[in-house]
CSV table of C-alpha atoms and ligand atoms in Angstrom, one decimal:
chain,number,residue,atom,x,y,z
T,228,UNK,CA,-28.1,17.2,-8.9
T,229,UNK,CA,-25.9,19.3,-11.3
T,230,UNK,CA,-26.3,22.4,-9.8
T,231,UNK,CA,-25.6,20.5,-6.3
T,232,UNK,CA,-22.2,19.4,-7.5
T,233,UNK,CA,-21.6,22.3,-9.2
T,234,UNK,CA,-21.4,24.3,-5.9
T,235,UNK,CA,-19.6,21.2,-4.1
T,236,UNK,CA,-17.0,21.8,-6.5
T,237,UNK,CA,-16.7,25.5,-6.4
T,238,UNK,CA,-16.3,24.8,-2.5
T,239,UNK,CA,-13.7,22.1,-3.7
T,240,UNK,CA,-11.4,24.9,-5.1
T,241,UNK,CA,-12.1,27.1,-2.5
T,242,UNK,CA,-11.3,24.7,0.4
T,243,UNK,CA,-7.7,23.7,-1.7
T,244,UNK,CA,-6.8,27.4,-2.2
T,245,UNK,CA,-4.0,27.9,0.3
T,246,UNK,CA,-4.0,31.9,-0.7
T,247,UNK,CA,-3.1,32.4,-4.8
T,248,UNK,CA,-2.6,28.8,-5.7
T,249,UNK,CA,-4.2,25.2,-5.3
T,250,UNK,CA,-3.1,21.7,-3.7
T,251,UNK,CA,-4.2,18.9,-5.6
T,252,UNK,CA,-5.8,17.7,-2.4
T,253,UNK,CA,-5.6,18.0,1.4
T,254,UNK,CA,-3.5,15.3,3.1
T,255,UNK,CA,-1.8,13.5,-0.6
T,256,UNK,CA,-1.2,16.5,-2.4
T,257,UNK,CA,0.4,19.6,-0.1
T,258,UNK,CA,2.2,21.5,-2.5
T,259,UNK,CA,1.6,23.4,-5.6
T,260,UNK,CA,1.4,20.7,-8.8
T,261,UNK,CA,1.8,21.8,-12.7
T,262,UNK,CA,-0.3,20.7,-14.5
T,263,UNK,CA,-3.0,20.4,-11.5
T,264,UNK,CA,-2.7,24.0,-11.2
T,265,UNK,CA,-3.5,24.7,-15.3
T,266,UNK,CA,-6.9,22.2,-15.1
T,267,UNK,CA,-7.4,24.5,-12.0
T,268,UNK,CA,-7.4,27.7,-13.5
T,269,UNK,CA,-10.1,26.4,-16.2
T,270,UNK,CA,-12.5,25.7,-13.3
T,271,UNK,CA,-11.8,29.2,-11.2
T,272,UNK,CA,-12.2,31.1,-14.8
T,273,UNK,CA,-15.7,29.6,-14.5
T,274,UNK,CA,-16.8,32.1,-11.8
T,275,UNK,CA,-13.5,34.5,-10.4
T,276,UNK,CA,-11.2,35.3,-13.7
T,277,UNK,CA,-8.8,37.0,-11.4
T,278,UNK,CA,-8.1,33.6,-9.3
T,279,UNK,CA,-8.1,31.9,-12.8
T,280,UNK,CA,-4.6,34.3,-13.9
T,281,UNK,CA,-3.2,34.2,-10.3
T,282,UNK,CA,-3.1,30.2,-10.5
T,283,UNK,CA,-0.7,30.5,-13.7
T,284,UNK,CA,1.1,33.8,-12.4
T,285,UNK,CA,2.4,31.7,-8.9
T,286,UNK,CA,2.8,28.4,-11.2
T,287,UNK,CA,5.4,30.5,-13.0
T,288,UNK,CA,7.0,32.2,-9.7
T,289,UNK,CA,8.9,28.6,-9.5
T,290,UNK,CA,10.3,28.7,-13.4
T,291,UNK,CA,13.4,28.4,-13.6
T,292,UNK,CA,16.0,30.6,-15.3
T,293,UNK,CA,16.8,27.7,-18.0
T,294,UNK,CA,13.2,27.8,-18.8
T,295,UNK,CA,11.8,24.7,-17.3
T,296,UNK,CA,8.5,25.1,-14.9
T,297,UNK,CA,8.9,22.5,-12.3
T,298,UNK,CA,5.9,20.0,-11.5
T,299,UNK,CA,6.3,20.9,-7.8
T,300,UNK,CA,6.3,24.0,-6.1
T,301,UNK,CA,7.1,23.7,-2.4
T,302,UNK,CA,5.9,26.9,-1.0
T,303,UNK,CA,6.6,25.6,2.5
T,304,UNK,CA,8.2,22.2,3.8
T,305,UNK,CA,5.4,19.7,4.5
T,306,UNK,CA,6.0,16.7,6.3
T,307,UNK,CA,3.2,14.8,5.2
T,308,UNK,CA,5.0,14.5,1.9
T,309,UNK,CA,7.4,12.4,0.3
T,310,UNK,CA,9.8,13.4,-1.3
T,311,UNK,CA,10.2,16.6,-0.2
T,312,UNK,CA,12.5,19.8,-1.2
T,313,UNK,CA,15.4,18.5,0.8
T,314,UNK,CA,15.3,15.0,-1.4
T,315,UNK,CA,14.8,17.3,-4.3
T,316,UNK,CA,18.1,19.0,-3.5
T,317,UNK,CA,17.2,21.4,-6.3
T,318,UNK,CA,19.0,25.2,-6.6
T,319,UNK,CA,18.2,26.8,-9.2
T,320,UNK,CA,15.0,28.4,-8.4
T,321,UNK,CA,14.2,31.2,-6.1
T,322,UNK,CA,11.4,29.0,-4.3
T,323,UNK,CA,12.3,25.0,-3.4
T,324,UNK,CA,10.6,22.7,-6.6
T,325,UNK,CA,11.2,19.4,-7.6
T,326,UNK,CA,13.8,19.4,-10.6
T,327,UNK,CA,11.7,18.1,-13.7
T,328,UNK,CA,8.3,19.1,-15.7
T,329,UNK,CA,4.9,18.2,-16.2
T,330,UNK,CA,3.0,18.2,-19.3
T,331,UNK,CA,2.8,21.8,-20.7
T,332,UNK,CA,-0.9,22.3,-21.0
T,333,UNK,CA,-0.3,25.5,-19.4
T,334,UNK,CA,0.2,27.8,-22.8
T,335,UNK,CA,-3.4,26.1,-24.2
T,336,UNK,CA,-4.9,27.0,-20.8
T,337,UNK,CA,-3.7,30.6,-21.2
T,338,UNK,CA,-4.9,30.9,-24.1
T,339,UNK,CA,-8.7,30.1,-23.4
T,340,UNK,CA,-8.1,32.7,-20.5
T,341,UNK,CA,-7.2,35.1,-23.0
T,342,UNK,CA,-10.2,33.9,-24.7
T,343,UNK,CA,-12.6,34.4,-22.3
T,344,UNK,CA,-11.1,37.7,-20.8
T,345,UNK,CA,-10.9,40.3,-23.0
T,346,UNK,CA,-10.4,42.8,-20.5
T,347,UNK,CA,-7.1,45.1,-20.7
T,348,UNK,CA,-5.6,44.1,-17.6
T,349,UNK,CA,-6.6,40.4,-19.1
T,350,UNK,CA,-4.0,41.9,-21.7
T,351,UNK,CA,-1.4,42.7,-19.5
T,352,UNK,CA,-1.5,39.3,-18.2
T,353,UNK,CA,-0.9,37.4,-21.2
T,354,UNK,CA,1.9,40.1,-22.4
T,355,UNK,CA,3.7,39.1,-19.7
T,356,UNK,CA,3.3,35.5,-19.4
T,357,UNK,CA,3.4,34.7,-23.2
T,358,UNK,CA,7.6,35.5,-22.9
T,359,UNK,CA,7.8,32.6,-20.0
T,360,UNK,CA,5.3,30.2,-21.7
T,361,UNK,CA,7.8,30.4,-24.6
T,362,UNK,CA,10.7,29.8,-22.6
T,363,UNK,CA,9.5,26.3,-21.3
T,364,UNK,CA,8.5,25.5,-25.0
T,365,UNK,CA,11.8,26.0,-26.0
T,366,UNK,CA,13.1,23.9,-22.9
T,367,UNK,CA,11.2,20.9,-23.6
T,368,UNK,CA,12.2,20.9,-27.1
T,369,UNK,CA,15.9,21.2,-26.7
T,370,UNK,CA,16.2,19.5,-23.7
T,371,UNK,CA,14.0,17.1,-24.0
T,372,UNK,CA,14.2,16.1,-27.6
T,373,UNK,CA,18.1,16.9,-27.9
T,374,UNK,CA,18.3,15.5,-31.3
T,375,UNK,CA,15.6,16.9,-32.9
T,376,UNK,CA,13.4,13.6,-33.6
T,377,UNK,CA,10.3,15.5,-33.1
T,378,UNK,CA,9.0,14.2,-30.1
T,379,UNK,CA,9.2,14.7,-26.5
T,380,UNK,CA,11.2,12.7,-23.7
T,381,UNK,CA,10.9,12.3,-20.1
T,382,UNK,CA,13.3,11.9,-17.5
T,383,UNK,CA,11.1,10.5,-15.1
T,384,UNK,CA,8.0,8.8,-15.0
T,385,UNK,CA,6.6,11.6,-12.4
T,386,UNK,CA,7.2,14.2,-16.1
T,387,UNK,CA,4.3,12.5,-18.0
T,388,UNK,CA,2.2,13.3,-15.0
T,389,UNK,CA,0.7,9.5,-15.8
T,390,UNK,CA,3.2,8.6,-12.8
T,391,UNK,CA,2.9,4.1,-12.9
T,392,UNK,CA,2.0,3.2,-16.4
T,393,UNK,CA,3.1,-0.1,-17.4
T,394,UNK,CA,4.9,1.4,-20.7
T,395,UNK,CA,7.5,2.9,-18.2
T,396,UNK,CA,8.5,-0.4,-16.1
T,397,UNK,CA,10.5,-1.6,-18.8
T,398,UNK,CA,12.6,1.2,-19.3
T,399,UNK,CA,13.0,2.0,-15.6
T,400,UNK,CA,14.1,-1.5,-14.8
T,401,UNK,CA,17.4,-0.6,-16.2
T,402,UNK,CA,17.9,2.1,-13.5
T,403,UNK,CA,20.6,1.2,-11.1
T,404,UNK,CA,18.6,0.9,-7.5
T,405,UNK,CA,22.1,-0.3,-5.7
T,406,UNK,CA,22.5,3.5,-4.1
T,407,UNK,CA,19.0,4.9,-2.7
T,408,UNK,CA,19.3,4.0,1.0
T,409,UNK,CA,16.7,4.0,3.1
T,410,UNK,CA,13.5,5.9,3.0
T,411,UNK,CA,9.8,6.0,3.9
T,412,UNK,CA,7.1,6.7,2.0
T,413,UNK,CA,4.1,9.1,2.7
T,414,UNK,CA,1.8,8.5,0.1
T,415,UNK,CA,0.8,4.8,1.4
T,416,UNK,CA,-0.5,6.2,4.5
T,417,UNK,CA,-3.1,7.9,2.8
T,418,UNK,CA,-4.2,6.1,0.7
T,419,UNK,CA,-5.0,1.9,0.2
T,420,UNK,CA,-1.5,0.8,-0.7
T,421,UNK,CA,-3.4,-1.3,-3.2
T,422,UNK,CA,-3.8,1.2,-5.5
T,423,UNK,CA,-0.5,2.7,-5.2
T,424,UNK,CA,2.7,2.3,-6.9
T,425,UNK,CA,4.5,-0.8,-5.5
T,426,UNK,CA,8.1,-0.7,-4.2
T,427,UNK,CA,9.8,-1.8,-6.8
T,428,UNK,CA,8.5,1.5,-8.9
T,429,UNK,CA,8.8,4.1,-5.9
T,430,UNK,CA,13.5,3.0,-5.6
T,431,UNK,CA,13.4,3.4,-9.3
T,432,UNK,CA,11.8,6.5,-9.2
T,433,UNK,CA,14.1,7.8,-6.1
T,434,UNK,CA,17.0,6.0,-8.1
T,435,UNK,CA,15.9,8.7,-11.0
T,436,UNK,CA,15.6,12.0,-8.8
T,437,UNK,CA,19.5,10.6,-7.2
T,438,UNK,CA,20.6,10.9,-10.3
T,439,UNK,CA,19.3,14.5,-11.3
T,440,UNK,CA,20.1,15.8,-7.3
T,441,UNK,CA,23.8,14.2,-8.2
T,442,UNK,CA,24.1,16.1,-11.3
T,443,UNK,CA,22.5,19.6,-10.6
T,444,UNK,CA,19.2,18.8,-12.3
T,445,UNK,CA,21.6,20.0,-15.4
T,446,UNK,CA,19.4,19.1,-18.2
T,447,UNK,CA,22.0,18.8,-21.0
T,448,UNK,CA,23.7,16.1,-18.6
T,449,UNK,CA,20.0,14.8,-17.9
T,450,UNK,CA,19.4,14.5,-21.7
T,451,UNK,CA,22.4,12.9,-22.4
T,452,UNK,CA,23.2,10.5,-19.3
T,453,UNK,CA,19.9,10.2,-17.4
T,454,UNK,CA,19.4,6.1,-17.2
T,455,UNK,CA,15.4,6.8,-17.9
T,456,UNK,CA,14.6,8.7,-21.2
T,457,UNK,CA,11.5,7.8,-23.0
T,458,UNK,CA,9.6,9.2,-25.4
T,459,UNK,CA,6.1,10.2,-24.1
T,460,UNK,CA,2.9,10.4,-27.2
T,461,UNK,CA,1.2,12.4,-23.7
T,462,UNK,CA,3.9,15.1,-23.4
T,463,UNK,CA,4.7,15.1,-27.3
T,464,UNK,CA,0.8,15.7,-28.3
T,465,UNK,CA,0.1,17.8,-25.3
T,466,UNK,CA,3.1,20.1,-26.4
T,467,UNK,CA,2.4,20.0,-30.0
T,468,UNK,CA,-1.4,21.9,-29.2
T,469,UNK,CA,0.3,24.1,-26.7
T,470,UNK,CA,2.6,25.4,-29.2
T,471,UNK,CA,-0.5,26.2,-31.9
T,472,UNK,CA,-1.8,27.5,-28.8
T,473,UNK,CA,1.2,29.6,-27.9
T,474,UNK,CA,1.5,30.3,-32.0
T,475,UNK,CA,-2.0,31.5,-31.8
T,476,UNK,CA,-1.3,34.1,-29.1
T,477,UNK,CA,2.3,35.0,-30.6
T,478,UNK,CA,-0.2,36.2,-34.3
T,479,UNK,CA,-2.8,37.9,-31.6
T,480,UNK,CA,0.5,40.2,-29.7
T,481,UNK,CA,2.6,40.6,-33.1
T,482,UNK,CA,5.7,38.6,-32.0
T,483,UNK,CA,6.8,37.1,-35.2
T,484,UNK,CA,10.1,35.5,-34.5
T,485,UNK,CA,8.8,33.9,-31.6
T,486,UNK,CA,5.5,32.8,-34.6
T,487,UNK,CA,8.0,31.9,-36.7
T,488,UNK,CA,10.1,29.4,-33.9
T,489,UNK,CA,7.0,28.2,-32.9
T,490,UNK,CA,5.9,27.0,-36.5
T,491,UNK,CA,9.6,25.4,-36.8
T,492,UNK,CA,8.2,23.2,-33.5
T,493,UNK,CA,5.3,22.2,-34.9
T,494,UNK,CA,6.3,21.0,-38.3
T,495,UNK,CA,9.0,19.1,-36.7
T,496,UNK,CA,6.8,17.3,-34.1
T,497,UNK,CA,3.8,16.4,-36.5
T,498,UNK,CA,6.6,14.9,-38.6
T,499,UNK,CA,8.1,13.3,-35.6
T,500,UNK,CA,5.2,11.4,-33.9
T,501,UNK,CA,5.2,9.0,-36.8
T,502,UNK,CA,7.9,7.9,-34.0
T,503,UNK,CA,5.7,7.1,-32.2
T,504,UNK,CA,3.6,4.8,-33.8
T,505,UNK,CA,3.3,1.6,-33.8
T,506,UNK,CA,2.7,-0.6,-36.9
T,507,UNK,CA,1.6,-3.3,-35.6
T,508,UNK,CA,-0.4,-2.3,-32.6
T,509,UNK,CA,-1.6,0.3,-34.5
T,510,UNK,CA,-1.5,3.1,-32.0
T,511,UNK,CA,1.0,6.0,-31.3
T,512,UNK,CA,3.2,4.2,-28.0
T,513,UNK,CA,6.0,5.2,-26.1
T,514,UNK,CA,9.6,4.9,-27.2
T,515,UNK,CA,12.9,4.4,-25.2
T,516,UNK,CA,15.2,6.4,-26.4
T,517,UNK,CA,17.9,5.3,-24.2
T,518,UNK,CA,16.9,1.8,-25.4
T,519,UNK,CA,16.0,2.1,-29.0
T,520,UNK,CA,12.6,0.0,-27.6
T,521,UNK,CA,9.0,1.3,-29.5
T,522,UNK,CA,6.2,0.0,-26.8
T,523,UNK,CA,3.6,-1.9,-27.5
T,524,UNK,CA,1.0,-0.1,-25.0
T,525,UNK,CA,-2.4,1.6,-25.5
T,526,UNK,CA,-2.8,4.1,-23.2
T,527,UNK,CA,-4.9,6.9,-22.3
T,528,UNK,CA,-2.5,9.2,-24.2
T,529,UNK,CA,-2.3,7.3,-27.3
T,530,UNK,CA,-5.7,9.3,-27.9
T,531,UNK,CA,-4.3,12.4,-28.0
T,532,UNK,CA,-3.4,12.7,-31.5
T,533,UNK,CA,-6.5,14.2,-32.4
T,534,UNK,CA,-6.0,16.9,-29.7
T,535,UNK,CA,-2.3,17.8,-31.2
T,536,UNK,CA,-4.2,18.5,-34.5
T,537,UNK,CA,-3.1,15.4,-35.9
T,538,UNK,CA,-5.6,14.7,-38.9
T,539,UNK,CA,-4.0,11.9,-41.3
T,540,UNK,CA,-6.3,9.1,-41.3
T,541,UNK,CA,-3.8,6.8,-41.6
T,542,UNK,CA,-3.5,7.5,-37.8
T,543,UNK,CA,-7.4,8.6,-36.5
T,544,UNK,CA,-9.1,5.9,-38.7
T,545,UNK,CA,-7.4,3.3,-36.1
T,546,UNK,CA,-7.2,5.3,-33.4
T,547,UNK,CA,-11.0,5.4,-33.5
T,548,UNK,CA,-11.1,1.7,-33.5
T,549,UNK,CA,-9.3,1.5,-30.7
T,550,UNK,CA,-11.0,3.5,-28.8
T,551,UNK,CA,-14.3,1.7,-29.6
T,552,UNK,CA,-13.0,-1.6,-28.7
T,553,UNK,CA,-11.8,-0.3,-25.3
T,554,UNK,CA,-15.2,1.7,-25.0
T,555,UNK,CA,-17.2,-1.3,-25.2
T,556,UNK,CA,-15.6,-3.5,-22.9
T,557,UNK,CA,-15.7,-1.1,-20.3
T,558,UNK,CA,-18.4,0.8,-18.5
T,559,UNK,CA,-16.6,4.4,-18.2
T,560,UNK,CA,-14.3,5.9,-20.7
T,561,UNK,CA,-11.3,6.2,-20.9
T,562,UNK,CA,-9.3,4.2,-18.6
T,563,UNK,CA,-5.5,5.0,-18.5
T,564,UNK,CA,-4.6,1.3,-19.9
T,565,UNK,CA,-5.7,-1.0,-22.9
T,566,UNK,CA,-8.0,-3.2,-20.7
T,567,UNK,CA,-7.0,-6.0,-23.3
T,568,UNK,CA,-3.3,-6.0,-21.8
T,569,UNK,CA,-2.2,-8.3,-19.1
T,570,UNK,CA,-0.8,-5.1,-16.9
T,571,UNK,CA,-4.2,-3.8,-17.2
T,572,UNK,CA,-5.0,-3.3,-13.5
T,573,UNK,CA,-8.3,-1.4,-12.7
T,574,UNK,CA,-7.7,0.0,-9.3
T,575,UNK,CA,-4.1,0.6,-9.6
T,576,UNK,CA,-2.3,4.3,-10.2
T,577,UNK,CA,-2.6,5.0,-14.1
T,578,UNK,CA,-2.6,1.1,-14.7
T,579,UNK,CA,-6.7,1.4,-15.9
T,580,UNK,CA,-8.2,4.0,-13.8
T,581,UNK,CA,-9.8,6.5,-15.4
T,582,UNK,CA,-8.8,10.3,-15.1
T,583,UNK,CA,-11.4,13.1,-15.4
T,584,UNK,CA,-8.7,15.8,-16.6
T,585,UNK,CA,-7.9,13.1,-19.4
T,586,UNK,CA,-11.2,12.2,-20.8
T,587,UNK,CA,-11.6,16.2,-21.1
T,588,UNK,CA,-8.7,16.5,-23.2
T,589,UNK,CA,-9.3,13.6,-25.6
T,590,UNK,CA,-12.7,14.8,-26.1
T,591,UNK,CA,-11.2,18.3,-26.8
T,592,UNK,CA,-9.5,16.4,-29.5
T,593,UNK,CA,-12.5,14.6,-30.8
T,594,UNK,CA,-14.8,17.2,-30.6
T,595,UNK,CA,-12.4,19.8,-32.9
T,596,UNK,CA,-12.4,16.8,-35.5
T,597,UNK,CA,-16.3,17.2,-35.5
T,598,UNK,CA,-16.7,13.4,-33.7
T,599,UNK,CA,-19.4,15.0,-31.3
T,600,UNK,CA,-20.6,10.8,-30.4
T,601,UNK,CA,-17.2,9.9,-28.8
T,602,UNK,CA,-16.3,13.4,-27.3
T,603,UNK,CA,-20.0,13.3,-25.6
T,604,UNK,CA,-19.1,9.5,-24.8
T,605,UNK,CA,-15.8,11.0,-22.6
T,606,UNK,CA,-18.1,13.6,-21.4
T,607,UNK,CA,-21.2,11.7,-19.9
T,608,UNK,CA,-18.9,8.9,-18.7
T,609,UNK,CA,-17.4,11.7,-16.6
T,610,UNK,CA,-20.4,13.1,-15.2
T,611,UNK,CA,-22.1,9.4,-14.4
T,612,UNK,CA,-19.0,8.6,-12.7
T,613,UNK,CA,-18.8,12.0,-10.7
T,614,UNK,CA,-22.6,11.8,-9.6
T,615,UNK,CA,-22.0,8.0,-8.3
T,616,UNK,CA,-18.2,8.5,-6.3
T,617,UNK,CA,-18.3,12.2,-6.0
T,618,UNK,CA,-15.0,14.4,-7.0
T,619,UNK,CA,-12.5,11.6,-6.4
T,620,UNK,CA,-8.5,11.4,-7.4
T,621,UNK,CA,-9.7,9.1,-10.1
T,622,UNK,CA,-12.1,6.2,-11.1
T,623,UNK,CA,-12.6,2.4,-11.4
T,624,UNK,CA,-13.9,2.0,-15.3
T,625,UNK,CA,-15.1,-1.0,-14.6
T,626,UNK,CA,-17.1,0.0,-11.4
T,627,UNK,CA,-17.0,3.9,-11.1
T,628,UNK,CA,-16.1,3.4,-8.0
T,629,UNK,CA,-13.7,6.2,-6.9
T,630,UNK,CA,-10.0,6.4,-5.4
T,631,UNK,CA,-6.9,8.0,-4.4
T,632,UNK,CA,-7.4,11.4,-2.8
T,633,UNK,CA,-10.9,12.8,-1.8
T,634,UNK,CA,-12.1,16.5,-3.1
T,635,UNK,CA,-9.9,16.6,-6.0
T,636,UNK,CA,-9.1,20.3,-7.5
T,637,UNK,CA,-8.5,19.1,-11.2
T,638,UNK,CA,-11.7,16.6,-11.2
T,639,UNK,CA,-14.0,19.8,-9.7
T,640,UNK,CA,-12.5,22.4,-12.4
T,641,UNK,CA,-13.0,20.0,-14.8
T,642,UNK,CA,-16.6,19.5,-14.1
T,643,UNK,CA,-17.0,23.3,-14.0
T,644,UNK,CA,-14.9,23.8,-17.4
T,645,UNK,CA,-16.6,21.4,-19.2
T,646,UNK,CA,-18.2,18.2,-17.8
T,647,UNK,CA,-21.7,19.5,-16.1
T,648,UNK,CA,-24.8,19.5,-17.7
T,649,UNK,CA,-25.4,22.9,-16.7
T,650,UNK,CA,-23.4,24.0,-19.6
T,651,UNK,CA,-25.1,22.0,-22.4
T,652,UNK,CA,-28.4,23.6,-20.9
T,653,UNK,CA,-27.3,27.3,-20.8
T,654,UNK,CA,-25.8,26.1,-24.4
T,655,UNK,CA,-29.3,24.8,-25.4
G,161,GLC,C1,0.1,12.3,-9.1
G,161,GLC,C2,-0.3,12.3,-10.6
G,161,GLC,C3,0.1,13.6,-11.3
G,161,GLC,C4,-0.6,14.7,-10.5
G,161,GLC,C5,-0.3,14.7,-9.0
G,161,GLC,C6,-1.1,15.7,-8.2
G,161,GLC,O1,1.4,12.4,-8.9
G,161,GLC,O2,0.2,11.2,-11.2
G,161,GLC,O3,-0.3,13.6,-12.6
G,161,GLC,O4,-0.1,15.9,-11.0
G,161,GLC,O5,-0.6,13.4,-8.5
G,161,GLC,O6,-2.5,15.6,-8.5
């Protein structure tokens, strides 16, 4: 069975490679994603290292010259997809993107490439991408955390890559909907609208993108007027391990004022996520910044902590309890919503489905700290629900059953990288 799906998921990748870089999926996904394309390059680095670099070299052909790596790259115009570049309006770039980020797991990426490849030319590679990785770093935290509170915002929901959680509706009903005419959407036509965001979500996000096309995408005006700024714990602890990463790599080439910026970053955001968390609940939430409103979610990402290297136990002893309450009222870890909450929603995009490429980076997290039981947990959860729906978009937890887009890059790589059990048997 393993070895079966490993090669279905090797021909996954292959069938998604449009020549140097990956589509989430055929028919939903046409374009070039971010962070897609980083979980992507893990599962290519599993048998072509070559097609593993390429992935993050054409990722960074659409950077921009302010820093910022877009979450779309739109090679060429697909009409299948909503919205496209002309929505987008961006001008910046030298190829047509969408005008915000994704998280940055790209720099953590790298650095297990760099890892893994200790060839020269794997050298070469990282010399040259290491000055662009630091460049978005350096984005995000001034743009995106403009007064220095340590943790990371996002100007859309679309930034935190966890698109429809319930911890953004509140924040996004204050966006003004008045002006976004008339549109049609794409993505319902692929997929069961039923487990798509409503309407309601889909004019507040157009409402958001209005706003940047209206403004140049200028991201001091974004950080200062955009009507949806929140505070994301996913972007904040995914950024806080990039930069060790990116620290790591800066000691390995001798850069030491770019070490020596990086460690400025990280002291600042493991001060900072304390932010975050909230009292009460007893988990790191979001936090609207435009609002002054902590949330009282528990999401997928309020696991992350122990993946950003957070250790006090002040935060992991309760973070652990969480995630044993949530484990055993459902059948497959780790759904993207507190099944306890009334927005909990099983089926519904990043209302409680469960994300492969999630489970694998909470377990990262977990399995640094030594907690082998839950990281495993994350890890055989993702395998039973892979052998029983197949490489889907994403999973029921309740069920298994599988939705959104079929062949999924990011859920193959991530079986490759880290989920099948042929790599606990060549391990063994
Ligand atoms: C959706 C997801 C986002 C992902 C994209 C492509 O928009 O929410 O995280 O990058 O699909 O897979």
């Amino acid at each position: 069975m393993s070895a079966q799906l490993d090669n279905q998921a090797i021909s996954i990748l292959k069938e998604n490679d449009l020549g140097g870089y990956t589509i989430p999926t055929k028919g939903l996904y046409p374009y070039q994603w971010n962070w897609d394309s980083a979980f992507v390059a893990l599962g290519f680095a599993t048998f072509n290292m070559e097609r593993a670099w390429e992935e993050i070299e054409l990722l960074f052909e659409g950077q921009w010259d302010d820093g910022m790596v877009p979450h779309i790259i739109f090679r060429k115009d697909d009409p299948s997809y909503f919205p496209g570049p002309s929505v987008w309006g961006t001008t910046n770039p030298k190829i047509p993107t969408s005008g915000h980020s994704q998280p940055p797991v790209a720099a953590t990426v790298v650095r297990r490439l760099f890892e893994q490849d200790t060839s020269e030319a794997g050298k070469e590679k990282i010399k040259t991408l290491f000055p662009k990785l630091l460049a978005w770093h350096r984005w995000y935290h001034t743009y995106r955390d403009p007064e220095g509170h340590g943790v990371i915002a996002i100007m859309h929901p679309w930034e935190s890559g966890r698109d429809n959680l319930p911890d953004w509706d509140n924040a996004a009903s204050h966006v003004d909907i008045s002006d976004i005419g008339e549109y049609t959407r794409k993505d319902t036509s692929h997929v069961n609208p039923e487990m798509r965001p409503k309407k309601i979500d889909y004019d507040r996000y157009l409402a958001i993108v209005k706003f940047g096309r209206d403004n140049n995408w200028d991201p001091k005006i974004v950080a200062d007027q955009c009507p949806f700024f929140v505070a994301d714990p996913g972007n904040t602890f995914i950024l806080l391990r990039a930069d060790r990463d990116l620290l790591a790599m800066a000691e390995a080439l001798g850069e030491t004022d770019a070490a020596e910026e990086l460690k400025g970053w990280i002291a600042l955001t493991e001060k900072g996520v304390a932010k975050l968390w909230n009292e009460e609940k007893q988990a790191f939430c979001t936090y609207d910044l435009r609002n002054d409103v902590l949330g009282d979610g528990i999401s997928s990402a309020s696991f992350l902590a122990p993946y950003a290297g957070i250790r006090e136990e002040k935060y992991i002893n309760p973070t652990r309890e969480h995630f044993d309450r949530i484990a055993a009222k459902v059948n497959y870890t780790m759904p993207s919503y507190d099944p306890d909450h009334p927005l909990f929603e099983s089926m519904r995009y990043w209302r409680g489905p469960v994300w492969g490429i999630i489970n694998y980076l909470i377990a990262t997290g977990f399995a640094d700290m030594g907690d082998t039981a839950r990281a495993e947990r994350l890890r055989t959860d993702t395998v039973a629900l892979i052998e029983k729906s197949d490489f889907a978009e994403y999973f029921d937890p309740i069920t298994g059953e599988g939705a959104g887009g079929n062949s999924f890059s990011w859920t193959s790589a991530i079986w490759l990288t880290w989920a099948t059990p042929s790599l606990t048997a060549k391990a063994a």
